[in-house]
Coordinates of C-alpha atoms and ligand atoms in Angstrom, one line a residue:
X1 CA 0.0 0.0 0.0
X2 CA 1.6 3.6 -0.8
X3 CA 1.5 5.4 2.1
X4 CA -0.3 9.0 2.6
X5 CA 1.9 11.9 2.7
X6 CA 2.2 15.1 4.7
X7 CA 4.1 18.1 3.5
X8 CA 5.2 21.2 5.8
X9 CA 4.8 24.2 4.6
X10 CA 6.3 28.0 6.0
X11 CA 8.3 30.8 5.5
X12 CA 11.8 30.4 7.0
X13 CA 12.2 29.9 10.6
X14 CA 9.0 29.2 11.7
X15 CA 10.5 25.5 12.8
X16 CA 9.5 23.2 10.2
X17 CA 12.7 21.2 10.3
X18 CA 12.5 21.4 13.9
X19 CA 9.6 19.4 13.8
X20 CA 10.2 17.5 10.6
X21 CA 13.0 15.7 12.7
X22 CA 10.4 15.5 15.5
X23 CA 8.4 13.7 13.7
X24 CA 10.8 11.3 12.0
X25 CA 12.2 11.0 15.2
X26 CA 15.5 11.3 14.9
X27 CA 17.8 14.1 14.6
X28 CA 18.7 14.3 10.6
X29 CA 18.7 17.5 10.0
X30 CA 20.9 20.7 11.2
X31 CA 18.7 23.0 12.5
X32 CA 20.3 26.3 13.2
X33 CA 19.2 30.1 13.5
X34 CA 21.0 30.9 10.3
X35 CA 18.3 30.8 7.1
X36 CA 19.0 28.8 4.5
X37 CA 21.3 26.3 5.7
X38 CA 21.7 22.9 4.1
X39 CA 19.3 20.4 5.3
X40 CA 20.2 16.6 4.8
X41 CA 17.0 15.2 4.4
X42 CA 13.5 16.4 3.7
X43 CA 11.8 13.3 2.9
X44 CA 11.1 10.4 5.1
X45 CA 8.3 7.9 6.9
X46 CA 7.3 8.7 10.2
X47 CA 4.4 6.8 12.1
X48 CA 1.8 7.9 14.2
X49 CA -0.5 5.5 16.5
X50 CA -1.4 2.8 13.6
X51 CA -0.9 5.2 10.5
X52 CA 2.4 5.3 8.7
X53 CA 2.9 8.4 6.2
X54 CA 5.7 10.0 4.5
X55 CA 6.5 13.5 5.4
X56 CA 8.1 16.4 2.9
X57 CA 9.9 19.3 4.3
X58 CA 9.6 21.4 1.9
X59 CA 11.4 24.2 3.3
X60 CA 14.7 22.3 2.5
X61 CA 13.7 23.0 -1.2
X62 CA 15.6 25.8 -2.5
X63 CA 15.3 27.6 -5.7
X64 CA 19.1 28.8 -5.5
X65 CA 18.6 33.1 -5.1
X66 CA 15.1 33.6 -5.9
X67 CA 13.1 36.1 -3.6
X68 CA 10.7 34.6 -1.0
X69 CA 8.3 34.8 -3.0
X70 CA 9.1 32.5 -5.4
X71 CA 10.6 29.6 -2.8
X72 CA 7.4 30.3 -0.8
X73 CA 5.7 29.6 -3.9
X74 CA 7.3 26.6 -5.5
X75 CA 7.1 25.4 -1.9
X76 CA 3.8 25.6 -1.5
X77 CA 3.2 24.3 -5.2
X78 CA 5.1 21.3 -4.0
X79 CA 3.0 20.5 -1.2
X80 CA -0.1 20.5 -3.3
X81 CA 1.6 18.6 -5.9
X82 CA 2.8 15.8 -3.5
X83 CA 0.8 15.5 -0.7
X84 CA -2.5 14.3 0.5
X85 CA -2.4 16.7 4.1
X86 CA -0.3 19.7 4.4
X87 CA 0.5 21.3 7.7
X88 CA 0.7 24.9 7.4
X89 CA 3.4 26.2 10.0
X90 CA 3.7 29.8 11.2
X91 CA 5.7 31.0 14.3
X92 CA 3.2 32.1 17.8
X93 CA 6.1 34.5 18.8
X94 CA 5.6 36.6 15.5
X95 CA 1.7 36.7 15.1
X96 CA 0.5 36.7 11.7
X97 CA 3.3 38.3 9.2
X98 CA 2.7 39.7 5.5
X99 CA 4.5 36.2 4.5
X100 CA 2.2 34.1 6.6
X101 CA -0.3 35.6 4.3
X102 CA 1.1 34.7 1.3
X103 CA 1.3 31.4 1.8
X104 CA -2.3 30.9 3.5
X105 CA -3.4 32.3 -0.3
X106 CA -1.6 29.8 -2.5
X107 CA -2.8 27.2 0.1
X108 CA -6.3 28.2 0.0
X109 CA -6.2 28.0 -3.8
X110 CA -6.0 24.1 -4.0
X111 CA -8.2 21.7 -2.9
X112 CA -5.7 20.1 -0.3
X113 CA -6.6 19.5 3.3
X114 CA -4.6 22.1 5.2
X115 CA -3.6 22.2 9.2
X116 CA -2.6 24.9 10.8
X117 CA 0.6 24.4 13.2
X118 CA 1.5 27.5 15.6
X119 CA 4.7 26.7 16.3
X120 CA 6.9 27.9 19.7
X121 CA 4.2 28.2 21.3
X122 CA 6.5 26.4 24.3
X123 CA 4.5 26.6 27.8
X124 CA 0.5 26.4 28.7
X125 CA 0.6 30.0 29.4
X126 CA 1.4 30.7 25.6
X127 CA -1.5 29.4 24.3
X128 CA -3.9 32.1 24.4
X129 CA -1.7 33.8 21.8
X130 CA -2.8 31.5 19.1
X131 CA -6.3 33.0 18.5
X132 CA -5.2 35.3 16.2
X133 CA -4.5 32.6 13.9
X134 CA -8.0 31.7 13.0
X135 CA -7.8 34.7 10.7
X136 CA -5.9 33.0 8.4
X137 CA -9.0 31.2 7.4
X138 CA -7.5 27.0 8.0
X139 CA -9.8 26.5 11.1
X140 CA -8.6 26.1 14.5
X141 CA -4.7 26.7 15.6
X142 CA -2.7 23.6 16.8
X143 CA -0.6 24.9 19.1
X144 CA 2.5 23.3 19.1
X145 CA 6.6 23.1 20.3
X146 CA 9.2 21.7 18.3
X147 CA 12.1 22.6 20.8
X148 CA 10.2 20.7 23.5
X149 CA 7.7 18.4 21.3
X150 CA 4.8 19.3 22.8
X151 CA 1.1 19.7 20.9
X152 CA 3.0 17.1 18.4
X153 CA 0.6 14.5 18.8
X154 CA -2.7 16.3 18.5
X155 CA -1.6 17.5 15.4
X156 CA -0.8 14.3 13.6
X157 CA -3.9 13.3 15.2
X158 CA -6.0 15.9 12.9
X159 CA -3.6 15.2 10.4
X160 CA -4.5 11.6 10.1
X161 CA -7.8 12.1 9.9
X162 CA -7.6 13.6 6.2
X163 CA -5.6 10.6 4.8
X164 CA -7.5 9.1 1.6
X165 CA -9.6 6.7 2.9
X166 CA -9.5 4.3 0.2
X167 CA -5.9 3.2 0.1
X168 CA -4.4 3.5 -3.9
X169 CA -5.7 0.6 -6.0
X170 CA -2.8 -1.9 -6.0
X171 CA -1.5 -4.0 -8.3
X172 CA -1.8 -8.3 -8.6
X173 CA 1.7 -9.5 -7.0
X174 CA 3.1 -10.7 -9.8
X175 CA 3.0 -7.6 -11.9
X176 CA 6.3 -5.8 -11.8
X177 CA 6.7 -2.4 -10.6
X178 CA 9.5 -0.6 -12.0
X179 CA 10.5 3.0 -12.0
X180 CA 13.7 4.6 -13.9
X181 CA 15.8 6.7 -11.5
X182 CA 18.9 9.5 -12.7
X183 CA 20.3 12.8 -12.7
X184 CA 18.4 14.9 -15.2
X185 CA 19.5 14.7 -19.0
X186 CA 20.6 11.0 -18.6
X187 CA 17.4 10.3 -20.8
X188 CA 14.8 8.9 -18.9
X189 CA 11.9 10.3 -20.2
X190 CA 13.3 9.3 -23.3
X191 CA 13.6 5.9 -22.3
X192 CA 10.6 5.7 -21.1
X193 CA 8.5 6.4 -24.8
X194 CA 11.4 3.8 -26.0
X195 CA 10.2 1.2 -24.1
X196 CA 6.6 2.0 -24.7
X197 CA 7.1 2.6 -28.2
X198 CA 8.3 -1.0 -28.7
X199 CA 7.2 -3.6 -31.0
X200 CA 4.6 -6.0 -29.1
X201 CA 4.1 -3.3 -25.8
X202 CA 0.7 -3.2 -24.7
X203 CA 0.2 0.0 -22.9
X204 CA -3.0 -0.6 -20.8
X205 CA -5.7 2.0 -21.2
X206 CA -6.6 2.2 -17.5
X207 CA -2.8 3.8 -17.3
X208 CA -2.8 6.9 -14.6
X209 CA -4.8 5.1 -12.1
X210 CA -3.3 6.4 -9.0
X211 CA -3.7 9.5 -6.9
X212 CA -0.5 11.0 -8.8
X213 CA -1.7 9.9 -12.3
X214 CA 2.0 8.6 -13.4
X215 CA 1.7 5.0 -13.9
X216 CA 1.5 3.6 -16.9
X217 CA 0.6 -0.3 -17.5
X218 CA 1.5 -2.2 -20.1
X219 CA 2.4 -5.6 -21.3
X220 CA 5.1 -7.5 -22.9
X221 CA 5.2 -11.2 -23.7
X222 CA 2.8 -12.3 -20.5
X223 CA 4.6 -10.1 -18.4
X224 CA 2.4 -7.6 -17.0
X225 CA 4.2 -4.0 -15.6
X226 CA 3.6 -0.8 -13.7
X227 CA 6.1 1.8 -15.1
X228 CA 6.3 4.4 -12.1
X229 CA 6.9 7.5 -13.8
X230 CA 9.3 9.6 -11.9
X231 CA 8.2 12.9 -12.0
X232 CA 5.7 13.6 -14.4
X233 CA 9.1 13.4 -16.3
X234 CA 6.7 13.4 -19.1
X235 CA 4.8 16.6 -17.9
X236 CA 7.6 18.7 -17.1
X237 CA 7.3 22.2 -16.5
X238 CA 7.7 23.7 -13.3
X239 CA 10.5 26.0 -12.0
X240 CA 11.5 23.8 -8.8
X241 CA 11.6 20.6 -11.0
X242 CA 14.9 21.2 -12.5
X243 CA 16.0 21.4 -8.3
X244 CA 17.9 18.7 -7.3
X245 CA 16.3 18.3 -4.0
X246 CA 13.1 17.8 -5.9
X247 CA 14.4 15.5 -8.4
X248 CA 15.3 13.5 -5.3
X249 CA 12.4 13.5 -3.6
X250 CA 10.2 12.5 -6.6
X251 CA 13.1 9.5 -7.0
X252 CA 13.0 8.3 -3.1
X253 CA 9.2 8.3 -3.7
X254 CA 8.9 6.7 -7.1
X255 CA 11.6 3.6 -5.7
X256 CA 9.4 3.3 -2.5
X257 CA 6.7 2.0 -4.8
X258 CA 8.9 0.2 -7.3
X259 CA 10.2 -3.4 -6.7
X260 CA 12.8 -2.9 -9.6
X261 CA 14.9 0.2 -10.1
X262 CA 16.6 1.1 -13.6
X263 CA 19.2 3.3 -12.3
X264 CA 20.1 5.4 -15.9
X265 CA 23.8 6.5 -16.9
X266 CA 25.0 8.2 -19.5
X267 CA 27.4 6.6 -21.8
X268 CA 27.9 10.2 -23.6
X269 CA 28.5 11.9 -20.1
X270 CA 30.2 9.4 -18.2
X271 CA 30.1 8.7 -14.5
X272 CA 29.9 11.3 -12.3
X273 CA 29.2 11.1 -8.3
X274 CA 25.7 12.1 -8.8
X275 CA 24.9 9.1 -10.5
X276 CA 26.2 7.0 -7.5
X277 CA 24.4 8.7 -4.8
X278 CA 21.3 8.7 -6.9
X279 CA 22.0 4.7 -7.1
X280 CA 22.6 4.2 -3.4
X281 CA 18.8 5.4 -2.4
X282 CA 18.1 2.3 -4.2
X283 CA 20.2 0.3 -2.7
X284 CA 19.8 1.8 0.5
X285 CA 15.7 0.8 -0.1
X286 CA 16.5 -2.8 -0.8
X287 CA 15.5 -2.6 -4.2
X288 CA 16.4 -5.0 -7.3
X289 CA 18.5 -2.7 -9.4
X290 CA 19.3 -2.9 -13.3
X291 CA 21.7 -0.4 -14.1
X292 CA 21.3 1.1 -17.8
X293 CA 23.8 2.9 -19.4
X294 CA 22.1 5.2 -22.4
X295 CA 23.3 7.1 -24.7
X296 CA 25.0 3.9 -26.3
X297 CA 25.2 5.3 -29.7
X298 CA 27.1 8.2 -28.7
X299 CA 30.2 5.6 -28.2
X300 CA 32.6 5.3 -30.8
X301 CA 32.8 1.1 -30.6
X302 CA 35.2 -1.4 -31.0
X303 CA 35.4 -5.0 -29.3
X304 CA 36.9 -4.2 -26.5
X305 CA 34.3 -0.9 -26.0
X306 CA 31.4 -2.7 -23.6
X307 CA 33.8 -4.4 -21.3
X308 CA 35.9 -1.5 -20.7
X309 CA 32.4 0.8 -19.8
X310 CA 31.3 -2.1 -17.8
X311 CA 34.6 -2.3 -15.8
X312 CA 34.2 1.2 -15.2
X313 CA 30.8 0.7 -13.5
X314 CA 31.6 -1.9 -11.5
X315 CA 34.0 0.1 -10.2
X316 CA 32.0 3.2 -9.6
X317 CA 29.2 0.8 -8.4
X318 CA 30.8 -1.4 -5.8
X319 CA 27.7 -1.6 -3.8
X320 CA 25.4 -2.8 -7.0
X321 CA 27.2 -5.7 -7.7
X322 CA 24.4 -7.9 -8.3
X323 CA 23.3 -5.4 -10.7
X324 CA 23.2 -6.4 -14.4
X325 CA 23.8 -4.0 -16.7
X326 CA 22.2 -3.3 -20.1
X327 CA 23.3 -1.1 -22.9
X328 CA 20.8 0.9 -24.7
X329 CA 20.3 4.1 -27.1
X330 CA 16.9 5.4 -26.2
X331 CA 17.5 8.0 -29.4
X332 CA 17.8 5.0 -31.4
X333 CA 15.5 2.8 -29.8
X334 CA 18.6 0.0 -29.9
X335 CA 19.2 -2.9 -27.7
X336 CA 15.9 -2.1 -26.1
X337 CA 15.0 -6.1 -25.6
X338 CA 18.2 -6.5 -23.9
X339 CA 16.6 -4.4 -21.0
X340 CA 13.7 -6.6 -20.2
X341 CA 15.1 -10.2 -19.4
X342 CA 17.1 -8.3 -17.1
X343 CA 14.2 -6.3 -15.3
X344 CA 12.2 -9.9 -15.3
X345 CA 15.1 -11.9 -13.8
X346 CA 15.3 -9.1 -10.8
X347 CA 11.5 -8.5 -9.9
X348 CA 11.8 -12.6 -9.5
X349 CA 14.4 -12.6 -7.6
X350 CA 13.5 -9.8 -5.5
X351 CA 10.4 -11.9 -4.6
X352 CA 12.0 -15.1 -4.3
X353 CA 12.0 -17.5 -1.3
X354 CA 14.1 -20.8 -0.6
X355 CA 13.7 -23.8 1.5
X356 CA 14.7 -23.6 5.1
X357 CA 15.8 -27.4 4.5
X358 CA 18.4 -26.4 1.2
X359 CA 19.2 -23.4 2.4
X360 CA 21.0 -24.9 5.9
X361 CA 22.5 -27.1 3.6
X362 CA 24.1 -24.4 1.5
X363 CA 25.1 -22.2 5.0
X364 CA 26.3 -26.1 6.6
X365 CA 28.4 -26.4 3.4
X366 CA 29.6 -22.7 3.5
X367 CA 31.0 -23.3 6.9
X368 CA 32.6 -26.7 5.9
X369 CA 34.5 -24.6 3.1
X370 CA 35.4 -22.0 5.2
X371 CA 35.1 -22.3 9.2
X372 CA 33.2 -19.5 11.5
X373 CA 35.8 -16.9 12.8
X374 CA 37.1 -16.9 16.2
X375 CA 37.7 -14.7 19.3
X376 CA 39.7 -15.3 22.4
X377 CA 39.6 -18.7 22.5
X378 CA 35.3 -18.9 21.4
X379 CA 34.2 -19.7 18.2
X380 CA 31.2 -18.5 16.1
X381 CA 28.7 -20.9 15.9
X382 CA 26.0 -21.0 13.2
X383 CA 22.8 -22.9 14.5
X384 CA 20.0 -22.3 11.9
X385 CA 19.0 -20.0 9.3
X386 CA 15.8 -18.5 7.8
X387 CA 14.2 -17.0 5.1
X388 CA 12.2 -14.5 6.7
X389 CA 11.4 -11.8 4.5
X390 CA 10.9 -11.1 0.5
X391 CA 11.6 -8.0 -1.3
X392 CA 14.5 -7.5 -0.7
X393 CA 14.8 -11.7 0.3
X394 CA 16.1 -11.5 4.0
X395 CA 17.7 -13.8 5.9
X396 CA 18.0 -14.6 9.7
X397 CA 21.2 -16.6 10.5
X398 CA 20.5 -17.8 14.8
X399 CA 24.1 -18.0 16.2
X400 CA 25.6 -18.1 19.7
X401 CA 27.3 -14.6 19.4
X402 CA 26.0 -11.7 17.2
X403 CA 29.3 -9.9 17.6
X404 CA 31.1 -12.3 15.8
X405 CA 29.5 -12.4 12.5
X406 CA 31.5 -9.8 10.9
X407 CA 31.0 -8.1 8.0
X408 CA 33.4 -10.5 5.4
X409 CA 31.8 -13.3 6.8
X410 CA 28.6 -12.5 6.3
X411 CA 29.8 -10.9 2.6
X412 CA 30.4 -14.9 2.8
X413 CA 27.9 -16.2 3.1
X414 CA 25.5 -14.3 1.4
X415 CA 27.8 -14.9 -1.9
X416 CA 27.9 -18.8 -1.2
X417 CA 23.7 -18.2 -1.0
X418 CA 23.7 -16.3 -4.6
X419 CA 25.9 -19.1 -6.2
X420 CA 23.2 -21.6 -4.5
X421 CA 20.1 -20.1 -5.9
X422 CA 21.2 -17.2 -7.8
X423 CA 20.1 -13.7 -6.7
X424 CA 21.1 -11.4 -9.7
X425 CA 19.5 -8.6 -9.5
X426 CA 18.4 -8.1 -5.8
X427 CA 20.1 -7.3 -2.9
X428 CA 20.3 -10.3 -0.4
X429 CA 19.9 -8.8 3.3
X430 CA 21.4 -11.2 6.2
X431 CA 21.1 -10.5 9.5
X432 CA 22.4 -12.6 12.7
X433 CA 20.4 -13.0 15.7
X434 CA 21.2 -14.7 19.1
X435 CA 19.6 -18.1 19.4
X436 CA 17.7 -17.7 22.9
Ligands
GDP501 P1 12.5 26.3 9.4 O1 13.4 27.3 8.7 O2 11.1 26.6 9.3 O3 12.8 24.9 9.0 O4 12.9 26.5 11.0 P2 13.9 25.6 11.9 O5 13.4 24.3 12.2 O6 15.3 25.7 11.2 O7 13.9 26.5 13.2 C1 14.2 27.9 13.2 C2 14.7 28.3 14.6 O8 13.5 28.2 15.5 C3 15.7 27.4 15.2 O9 16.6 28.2 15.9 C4 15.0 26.5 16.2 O10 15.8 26.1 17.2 C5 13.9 27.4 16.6 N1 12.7 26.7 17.0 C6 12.1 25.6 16.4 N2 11.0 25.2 17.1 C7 10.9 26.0 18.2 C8 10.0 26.0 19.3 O11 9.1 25.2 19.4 N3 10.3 26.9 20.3 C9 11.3 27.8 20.2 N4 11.4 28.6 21.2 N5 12.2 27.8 19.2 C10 12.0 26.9 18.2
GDP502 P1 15.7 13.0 -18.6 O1 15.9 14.4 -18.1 O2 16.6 12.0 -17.9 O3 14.3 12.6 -18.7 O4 16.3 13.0 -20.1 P2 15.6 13.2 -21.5 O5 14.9 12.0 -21.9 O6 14.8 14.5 -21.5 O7 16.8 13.3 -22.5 C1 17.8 14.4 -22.4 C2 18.4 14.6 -23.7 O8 19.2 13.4 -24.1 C3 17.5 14.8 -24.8 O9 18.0 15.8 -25.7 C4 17.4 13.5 -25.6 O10 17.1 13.6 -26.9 C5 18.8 13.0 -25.4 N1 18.8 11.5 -25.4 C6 18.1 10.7 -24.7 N2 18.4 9.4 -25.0 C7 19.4 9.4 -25.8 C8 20.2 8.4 -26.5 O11 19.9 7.2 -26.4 N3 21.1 8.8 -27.4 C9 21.4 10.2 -27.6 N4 22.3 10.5 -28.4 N5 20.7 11.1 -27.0 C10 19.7 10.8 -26.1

C-alpha cells in the first residue's frame, strides 16, 4: 500500500525542520538560526498510532537566489503537488506576518486538506496567543513546540484524519513495478516512450490510475508492468523541478513503490558522483536494481568498447554488484529487448524465497568450506537459518554470538547463498540474531 503523505509548509524559521525531525524521530537535520542552511533530508516515513505516512519538508527545497516569494511559492506548489495533508506552520512569537499571508493564499487555492501548526508556542501560558490565527482562514490553531515536542501528537492526530480513505488501488503480486531513476538529461523520459514505443508493448488504457496519475501499465510477452513514472518526467514544466532536492524526492518516492529500479547512466557523459548517490537510495531501499547505461550510440565502438564501460561501473558501483547491466540508445531505440530479461530476472528474484531445509544445507556447506571466525579462545557458531522476509529476500542466521559475524563473513555467506540459488539482480539482506 503507498503510504499518505504530509508536506510542511512555511516561510523560514517558523520550525519546520525542527519538527520534521520530530516527527521522523530522529535528529537528521541541522537546525540552526541561520536561514537557509543545508538540510540533509527532507523526505522520510514517520508513524503515528497505527498510521504510517511519509513526510516532505519542503522548506529544505531551494530555488538557489530567488526572492521569498518565489521559494514560498514553488514550496507551496510542491506540497499541493505531493501531498495528500499539508501542515501549514507559522511561528506564535511573530503573530501573523505579511509572509504568513502569502502562503495561507496559495494554500487556500488548492483543494488540499490544510492544518494549521503554531509553532513555539513552548508553555501552557502561551497558548492564548494562538487565536489570532483563525484569521488566516485553515480553522482552529494547533498549538504546538518543536524545541520541547509538545502539541505534536494532536496535530498528527487531525492530520491523520484527512488521509484518503481508500488506500491507492494496487497492483496483482506478480506484476512488476518498475521506476527509472537518474540525474536529469541522462534520458529517462526518453527511455521511457522507448520502451513504450516497442514492438509488441501493450500500454493498458486504465494507465494513470493512481492518486498521482504517473503509472502507466502495459504488457510485454505475458509479463504484465507498472512503469512508475518519476516525476511527471513526461509533464515537465515547473521551475523547482529542475532542483535537485526535488528530483530526489520524486526519485525516493517513485523507488518506494517500485520493486525494480533502472538506475540510468549516460554513456555520452560518463560517471559522475551524482549518479552513485542517486543509485545508493536504491540500494539503500532494498530494491532490485538494473543499471542502464544510455546514450549507447554516442560511443565510438570497437570489441573491447562494452567491457571496458562495464569495468568502469563496477567500479564506480561497488555496492550494486548484483546489478546487471544493459546497454541501450533510447534516441535509437537499440538494444531495447536487452533491457527486459534483465528487469524480469530481478522483480523474481526480489520476490523469491528458498527452502529452510536447502538453504541450511548451503550455509552447513559454507561453513565446511570456510570455518566461523574466532575470538579469544570462542568460536562463532552458526545454528539455523531462515528465510524470513521477500523483497528484498532476507535472511536470519540464529548464532551463539551476534558480535562475531562480521561483515566479510557475512559478505560470505551471502555470496555462497547467490551461487546456491542465484540472486542477480536483488540485494540479499542477512542479518544474525542470538539463538535464545
Ligand atoms: P525552518 O526554517 O522553518 O525549518 O525552521 P527551523 O526548524 O530551522 O527553526 C528555526 C529556529 O527556530 C531554530 O533556531 C529553532 O531552534 C527554533 N525553534 C524551532 N522550534 C521551536 C520551538 O518550538 N520553540 C522555540 N522557542 N524555538 C523553536
Ligand atoms: P531526462 O531528463 O533524464 O528525462 O532526459 P531526456 O529523456 O529528457 O533526455 C535528455 C536529452 O538526451 C534529450 O536531448 C534527448 O534527446 C537525449 N537523449 C536521450 N536518450 C538518448 C540516446 O539514447 N542517445 C542520444 N544520443 N541522446 C539521447
Amino acid at each position: 500500500m503507498t503510504k499518505p503523505t504530509i508536506a510542511i509548509v512555511g516561510r523560514a524559521n517558523v520550525g519546520k525542520s525542527t519538527i520534521f525531525n520530530r516527527i521522523i524521530g530522529e535528529r537528521v537535520s541541522i537546525v540552526e538560526d541561520t536561514p537557509g542552511i543545508t538540510r540533509d533530508r527532507i523526505y522520510s516515513s514517520g508513524e503515528w498510532l497505527t498510521h504510517e505516512f511519509n513526510i516532505i519538508d519542503t522548506g529544505g527545497i531551494e530555488l538557489g537566489d530567488e526572492p521569498f516569494q518565489e521559494q514560498i511559492r514553488a514550496q507551496a506548489e510542491i506540497a499541493i503537488d505531493e501531498a495528500d495533508v499539508i501542515i501549514f506552520m507559522v511561528n506564535g512569537r511573530d503573530g501573523i506576518t505579511i509572509e504568513d499571508e502569502f502562503v495561507a493564499k496559495l494554500l487556500f487555492k488548492s483543494s488540499k486538506p490544510v492544518v494549521l501548526a503554531v509553532n513555539k508556542i513552548d508553555n501552557p501560558e502561551m497558548r492564548t496567543d494562538i487565536y489570532e490565527f483563525y484569521s488566516l482562514g485553515f480553522g482552529e490553531p494547533f498549538p504546538i513546540s518543536g524545541s520541547h515536542g509538545l502539541g505534536i501528537g494532536d496535530l498528527l492526530d487531525e492530520a491523520s484524519k484527512h488521509f484518503p480513505e481508500q488506500p491507492e488501488e494496487e497492483y496483482d503480486d506478480n506484476v512488476i513495478k518498475f521506476s527509472l531513476i537518474g540525474r536529469p538529461n541522462v534520458g529517462k523520459s526518453s527511455l521511457i516512450n522507448a520502451i513504450l514505443g516497442e514492438e509488441r508493448v501493450i500500454v493498458s488504457p486504465i494507465a494513470g490510475t493512481t492518486r498521482d496519475a504517473i503509472d502507466t501499465v502495459y504488457t510485454f510477452e505475458d509479463q504484465e508492468y507498472v512503469m512508475i513514472d518519476t516525476a511527471g518526467m513526461r509533464k515537465k514544466g515547473k521551475v523547482y523541478e529542475t532542483t535537485e532536492r526535488y528530483s530526489v524526492l520524486r526519485a525516493l518516492k517513485a523507488i518506494e513503490r517500485s520493486n525494480v529500479v533502472l538506475v540510468v547512466l549516460d554513456a555520452d557523459t560518463g560517471i559522475i558522483e551524482q549518479d552513485k548517490k542517486i543509485a545508493g537510495y536504491a540500494h539503500e531501499a532494498g530494491k532490485a536494481v538494473v543499471i542502464v547505461v544510455n546514450k549507447w550510440d554516442t560511443v565510438e565502438k570497437d570489441s573491447k568498447t562494452m567491457k571496458k564501460f562495464e569495468d568502469k561501473v563496477r567500479e564506480n558501483f561497488q555496492f550494486l554488484d548484483y546489478a546487471r547491466i544493459a546497454f541501450v540508445s533510447a534516441l535509437e531505440g537499440k538494444r531495447l529487448k536487452t533491457l527486459f530479461p534483465f528487469i524480469n530476472e530481478a522483480g523474481e528474484n526480489h520476490r523469491k524465497r528458498v527452502q529452510s531445509s536447502t538453504l541450511n544445507e548451503v550455509i552447513t556447506d559454507a561453513v565446511a568450506m570456510n570455518p566461523t571466525p574466532t575470538h579469544n579462545g570462542s568460536r562463532l557458531n552458526i545454528f539455523y537459518s531462515t528465510q524470513v522476509a521477500i523483497e528484498p529476500p532476507t535472511f536470519v542466521v540464529f548464532v551463539n554470538d551476534v558480535e562475531m559475524m562480521h561483515f566479510s563473513y557475512k559478505r560470505f555467506l551471502e555470496n555462497r547463498i547467490r551461487a546456491a540459488f542465484g540472486f542477480e539482480g536483488t540485494p540479499v539482506h542477512i542479518i544474525a540474531r542470538k539463538r535464545n
